[in-house]
Amino acid sequence: MSKPSSNGPAVVDDESVLSAAPFILRRVVKWGDADAAGVVYTPRFLHFAIEAAESWFRRATGTHWVNLPSHYGIETPPIAANLTFHHALWPDDRLDLTVHLTKIGRSSYTVAVSGRNQDGVPCFDNEVTYVAIDPKARKSLPLPEALRGKLAAYQDACGRADP
Amino acid sequence: MSKPSSNGPAVVDDESVLSAAPFILRRVVKWGDADAAGVVYTPRFLHFAIEAAESWFRRATGTHWVNLPSHYGIETPPIAANLTFHHALWPDDRLDLTVHLTKIGRSSYTVAVSGRNQDGVPCFDNEVTYVAIDPKARKSLPLPEALRGKLAAYQDACGRADP
Amino acid sequence: MSKPSSNGPAVVDDESVLSAAPFILRRVVKWGDADAAGVVYTPRFLHFAIEAAESWFRRATGTHWVNLPSHYGIETPPIAANLTFHHALWPDDRLDLTVHLTKIGRSSYTVAVSGRNQDGVPCFDNEVTYVAIDPKARKSLPLPEALRGKLAAYQDACGRADP
Amino acid sequence: MSKPSSNGPAVVDDESVLSAAPFILRRVVKWGDADAAGVVYTPRFLHFAIEAAESWFRRATGTHWVNLPSHYGIETPPIAANLTFHHALWPDDRLDLTVHLTKIGRSSYTVAVSGRNQDGVPCFDNEVTYVAIDPKARKSLPLPEALRGKLAAYQDACGRADP
């Protein structure tokens, strides 16, 4: 997905992906991510986690969430989430988000995202479970086998990287 | 806090508060709350829950979160959150958010928010634990006694309403 | 759209609407609306303006934006916006948003939203132009006559209220 | 600001910066950026523009906005903004944001941000004027000379790149 630039200091990819397995996405905390206390507003952590999961899913499976209905006849909305906060984040902090696939169920998959700042300090942990549904009826469906295979391949690749 | 209107159909309060104990806040799901699937974007549920907790805290304790540093020498950022989703929400749905105070600890308080749509269908449950900290050092502090008393009074009022 | 409450201090409507023509919507600025400077984050003003326009459109025309495709065969995305800021807003400020329909064109309508705080101080002015399009082809279409009539009726009602 | 990665496919910078003068920032449109119509929600364009201006300001002046009070005794909130929309954006679209500094006034600077998608199609244009203020009194102040010099240097560098 990278594209050369004729005028820039570097040829870069669309996003700052540090590692494919485990998938690590780098972002910078922004002015507008902060709340009245000057630190990142709590729901933004869930937003960061879901954006990291979206980028990971796109690369690990070759399909973006918006194309799940046409490619597989499903959508995969979250059914549960939890977050634990360890350390505040401030604007201009760097945030590295590591994505692990912790469970592949019959209809669901669970993604754990953890975030570290520029000093390597763990800032938050997060887990979101996504469930495959029929987009019209909104009833759960088994994960399509082809998709399950790609998710399992990501777990395997992480296992080899993180023995 | 209400203010009369000379030109309107009704004199209303600042927000649509249906009940004081348990605190119930009504809102309408908006166009911009939805994501690419047309239903509410997951982090918005945490945003709804925190906004409801903010309104509840303001009324139950008489202090808005922004004034906690000057009134009590503390801030109370979240340290943990969990969410469970039961039913999707669409723009123009009505959402009634009920706020219970499920735990008052030494330094923390835990707020449970549940949301129902216009048909009374439970849409999500949520729990967020807030911890009192020193705003500068960002270390935990005991909840000030005066604040603890107000929180306990809310629990009592809910206990009488929900026997 | 109001619904009685058996347990609350007041019977309220879904949203705090102070006036129908001109339409005035009241909201309270929230903790999460602020940015790192402690005041409302600039894009939130556009968000406030669009949410006020959405509520107004719903009541003035009887149709929510999400139902425009099925009711009229159109969508009406914004094509232009401008904002001017006069005074900062802080969390817990009250914000009254007044909605005027400043132009009805062949394919478009222009909505001006201005916001005042609890002291009546003007905080921002805003104008957004929405254009009717075919939802599939995304090409502009004339405003349906039935919809144009309802928009014109709102302008008339405001003219009578604001002579 | 780049940091080597021991496990990844590439060493990347914190953000995907394609060019320093004019500053071009690349991002990917996300699932949560879309609204109920499936395209980017209008206020997100202003958010994209402000985040691009924030990254540009950080690199062009060496100071992040959060450090303006301590480095220069000022803040620079927006006082005006306008946006024009040319083409919709969908999740998974790539967005290249080009930042020009169109005016340096006595107390203010004006930043124009334009966005193009992966096919080079212009999607929106935007201009935001930021004004230097005293953070406490919130009254305008002249731009500090050292900061003005850095802003002028960026204009010069763009002039040489864009003759």
Tab-separated table of N, CA, C and O in Angstrom, chain B residues 12-57:
chain	number	residue	atom	x	y	z
B	12	VAL	N	-38.288	24.238	30.008
B	12	VAL	CA	-37.550	22.996	30.191
B	12	VAL	C	-36.305	23.242	31.015
B	12	VAL	O	-35.845	24.367	31.169
B	13	ASP	N	-35.767	22.160	31.486
B	13	ASP	CA	-34.524	22.209	32.233
B	13	ASP	C	-33.377	22.111	31.220
B	13	ASP	O	-33.574	21.952	30.032
B	14	ASP	N	-32.164	22.228	31.716
B	14	ASP	CA	-31.015	22.196	30.819
B	14	ASP	C	-30.906	20.852	30.096
B	14	ASP	O	-30.487	20.790	28.949
B	15	GLU	N	-31.190	19.795	30.806
B	15	GLU	CA	-31.100	18.467	30.225
B	15	GLU	C	-32.380	17.722	30.570
B	15	GLU	O	-33.077	18.068	31.513
B	16	SER	N	-32.647	16.656	29.814
B	16	SER	CA	-33.858	15.891	30.041
B	16	SER	C	-33.607	14.840	31.120
B	16	SER	O	-33.240	13.716	30.814
B	17	VAL	N	-33.784	15.255	32.364
B	17	VAL	CA	-33.583	14.352	33.496
B	17	VAL	C	-34.945	13.800	33.897
B	17	VAL	O	-35.835	14.543	34.276
B	18	LEU	N	-35.094	12.472	33.809
B	18	LEU	CA	-36.387	11.854	34.094
B	18	LEU	C	-36.574	11.548	35.560
B	18	LEU	O	-37.700	11.428	36.035
B	19	SER	N	-35.488	11.365	36.268
B	19	SER	CA	-35.575	10.900	37.653
B	19	SER	C	-34.273	11.260	38.347
B	19	SER	O	-33.201	11.214	37.748
B	20	ALA	N	-34.375	11.595	39.650
B	20	ALA	CA	-33.178	11.992	40.403
B	20	ALA	C	-32.495	10.800	41.067
B	20	ALA	O	-31.274	10.772	41.195
B	21	ALA	N	-33.304	9.806	41.534
B	21	ALA	CA	-32.715	8.637	42.223
B	21	ALA	C	-33.593	7.420	41.949
B	21	ALA	O	-34.680	7.369	42.511
B	22	PRO	N	-33.191	6.493	41.110
B	22	PRO	CA	-31.954	6.544	40.342
B	22	PRO	C	-32.006	7.653	39.300
B	22	PRO	O	-33.067	7.953	38.766
B	23	PHE	N	-30.838	8.196	39.037
B	23	PHE	CA	-30.718	9.259	38.048
B	23	PHE	C	-30.928	8.665	36.651
B	23	PHE	O	-30.273	7.687	36.290
B	24	ILE	N	-31.869	9.256	35.915
B	24	ILE	CA	-32.112	8.799	34.539
B	24	ILE	C	-32.032	9.999	33.608
B	24	ILE	O	-32.760	10.981	33.789
B	25	LEU	N	-31.134	9.911	32.649
B	25	LEU	CA	-30.930	10.986	31.682
B	25	LEU	C	-31.406	10.496	30.322
B	25	LEU	O	-31.062	9.401	29.883
B	26	ARG	N	-32.193	11.312	29.666
B	26	ARG	CA	-32.696	10.964	28.334
B	26	ARG	C	-31.913	11.720	27.266
B	26	ARG	O	-31.651	12.911	27.407
B	27	ARG	N	-31.536	11.043	26.221
B	27	ARG	CA	-30.934	11.716	25.068
B	27	ARG	C	-31.461	11.070	23.797
B	27	ARG	O	-32.068	9.994	23.832
B	28	VAL	N	-31.186	11.710	22.676
B	28	VAL	CA	-31.595	11.184	21.378
B	28	VAL	C	-30.329	10.825	20.612
B	28	VAL	O	-29.381	11.614	20.578
B	29	VAL	N	-30.296	9.634	20.044
B	29	VAL	CA	-29.136	9.222	19.253
B	29	VAL	C	-29.105	10.060	17.980
B	29	VAL	O	-30.139	10.276	17.340
B	30	LYS	N	-27.911	10.515	17.628
B	30	LYS	CA	-27.782	11.469	16.536
B	30	LYS	C	-27.099	10.844	15.317
B	30	LYS	O	-26.392	9.832	15.436
B	31	TRP	N	-27.297	11.498	14.214
B	31	TRP	CA	-26.680	11.154	12.930
B	31	TRP	C	-25.184	10.866	13.073
B	31	TRP	O	-24.669	9.863	12.575
B	32	GLY	N	-24.503	11.737	13.788
B	32	GLY	CA	-23.047	11.623	13.906
B	32	GLY	C	-22.603	10.579	14.930
B	32	GLY	O	-21.406	10.305	15.047
B	33	ASP	N	-23.545	9.998	15.677
B	33	ASP	CA	-23.192	8.923	16.611
B	33	ASP	C	-23.018	7.595	15.884
B	33	ASP	O	-22.439	6.662	16.447
B	34	ALA	N	-23.552	7.516	14.670
B	34	ALA	CA	-23.507	6.252	13.926
B	34	ALA	C	-22.179	6.096	13.203
B	34	ALA	O	-21.460	7.068	12.955
B	35	ASP	N	-21.858	4.845	12.893
B	35	ASP	CA	-20.646	4.556	12.136
B	35	ASP	C	-21.031	4.031	10.752
B	35	ASP	O	-22.173	4.198	10.312
B	36	ALA	N	-20.075	3.424	10.067
B	36	ALA	CA	-20.298	3.023	8.676
B	36	ALA	C	-21.386	1.957	8.527
B	36	ALA	O	-21.919	1.768	7.434
B	37	ALA	N	-21.739	1.268	9.608
B	37	ALA	CA	-22.821	0.287	9.537
B	37	ALA	C	-24.180	0.930	9.818
B	37	ALA	O	-25.204	0.252	9.778
B	38	GLY	N	-24.195	2.223	10.117
B	38	GLY	CA	-25.444	2.929	10.364
B	38	GLY	C	-25.925	2.835	11.803
B	38	GLY	O	-26.932	3.440	12.154
B	39	VAL	N	-25.209	2.101	12.647
B	39	VAL	CA	-25.572	1.975	14.069
B	39	VAL	C	-24.538	2.704	14.917
B	39	VAL	O	-23.481	3.096	14.426
B	40	VAL	N	-24.849	2.875	16.208
B	40	VAL	CA	-23.959	3.679	17.045
B	40	VAL	C	-22.553	3.067	17.096
B	40	VAL	O	-22.395	1.867	17.325
B	41	TYR	N	-21.561	3.908	16.895
B	41	TYR	CA	-20.146	3.526	16.929
B	41	TYR	C	-19.763	3.161	18.368
B	41	TYR	O	-20.051	3.913	19.311
B	42	THR	N	-19.116	2.026	18.546
B	42	THR	CA	-18.865	1.460	19.880
B	42	THR	C	-18.332	2.462	20.914
B	42	THR	O	-18.872	2.538	22.022
B	43	PRO	N	-17.280	3.246	20.627
B	43	PRO	CA	-16.790	4.168	21.657
B	43	PRO	C	-17.820	5.206	22.108
B	43	PRO	O	-17.704	5.753	23.197
B	44	ARG	N	-18.843	5.457	21.267
B	44	ARG	CA	-19.879	6.415	21.662
B	44	ARG	C	-20.672	5.904	22.866
B	44	ARG	O	-21.218	6.705	23.629
B	45	PHE	N	-20.789	4.580	23.031
B	45	PHE	CA	-21.495	4.059	24.202
B	45	PHE	C	-20.744	4.450	25.476
B	45	PHE	O	-21.352	4.815	26.483
B	46	LEU	N	-19.430	4.382	25.432
B	46	LEU	CA	-18.648	4.785	26.597
B	46	LEU	C	-18.780	6.298	26.825
B	46	LEU	O	-18.892	6.768	27.967
B	47	HIS	N	-18.810	7.029	25.723
B	47	HIS	CA	-19.043	8.482	25.781
B	47	HIS	C	-20.413	8.782	26.393
B	47	HIS	O	-20.536	9.633	27.283
B	48	PHE	N	-21.471	8.077	25.961
B	48	PHE	CA	-22.807	8.280	26.545
B	48	PHE	C	-22.770	7.993	28.053
B	48	PHE	O	-23.367	8.710	28.857
B	49	ALA	N	-22.086	6.901	28.418
B	49	ALA	CA	-22.048	6.495	29.827
B	49	ALA	C	-21.315	7.539	30.667
B	49	ALA	O	-21.749	7.874	31.776
B	50	ILE	N	-20.221	8.064	30.138
B	50	ILE	CA	-19.453	9.047	30.898
B	50	ILE	C	-20.197	10.376	30.977
B	50	ILE	O	-20.199	11.039	32.013
B	51	GLU	N	-20.876	10.763	29.893
B	51	GLU	CA	-21.672	11.993	29.966
B	51	GLU	C	-22.818	11.852	30.972
B	51	GLU	O	-23.153	12.807	31.679
B	52	ALA	N	-23.422	10.667	31.036
B	52	ALA	CA	-24.494	10.462	32.022
B	52	ALA	C	-23.921	10.503	33.437
B	52	ALA	O	-24.517	11.106	34.344
B	53	ALA	N	-22.750	9.880	33.629
B	53	ALA	CA	-22.117	9.901	34.951
B	53	ALA	C	-21.754	11.330	35.345
B	53	ALA	O	-21.892	11.726	36.511
B	54	GLU	N	-21.310	12.122	34.372
B	54	GLU	CA	-20.960	13.523	34.633
B	54	GLU	C	-22.188	14.317	35.104
B	54	GLU	O	-22.118	15.061	36.084
B	55	SER	N	-23.300	14.140	34.404
B	55	SER	CA	-24.527	14.859	34.792
B	55	SER	C	-25.009	14.400	36.163
B	55	SER	O	-25.436	15.215	36.988
B	56	TRP	N	-24.956	13.085	36.389
B	56	TRP	CA	-25.361	12.550	37.695
B	56	TRP	C	-24.473	13.114	38.812
B	56	TRP	O	-24.993	13.587	39.838
B	57	PHE	N	-23.152	13.070	38.616
B	57	PHE	CA	-22.213	13.525	39.651
B	57	PHE	C	-22.486	14.985	39.994
B	57	PHE	O	-22.498	15.378	41.162
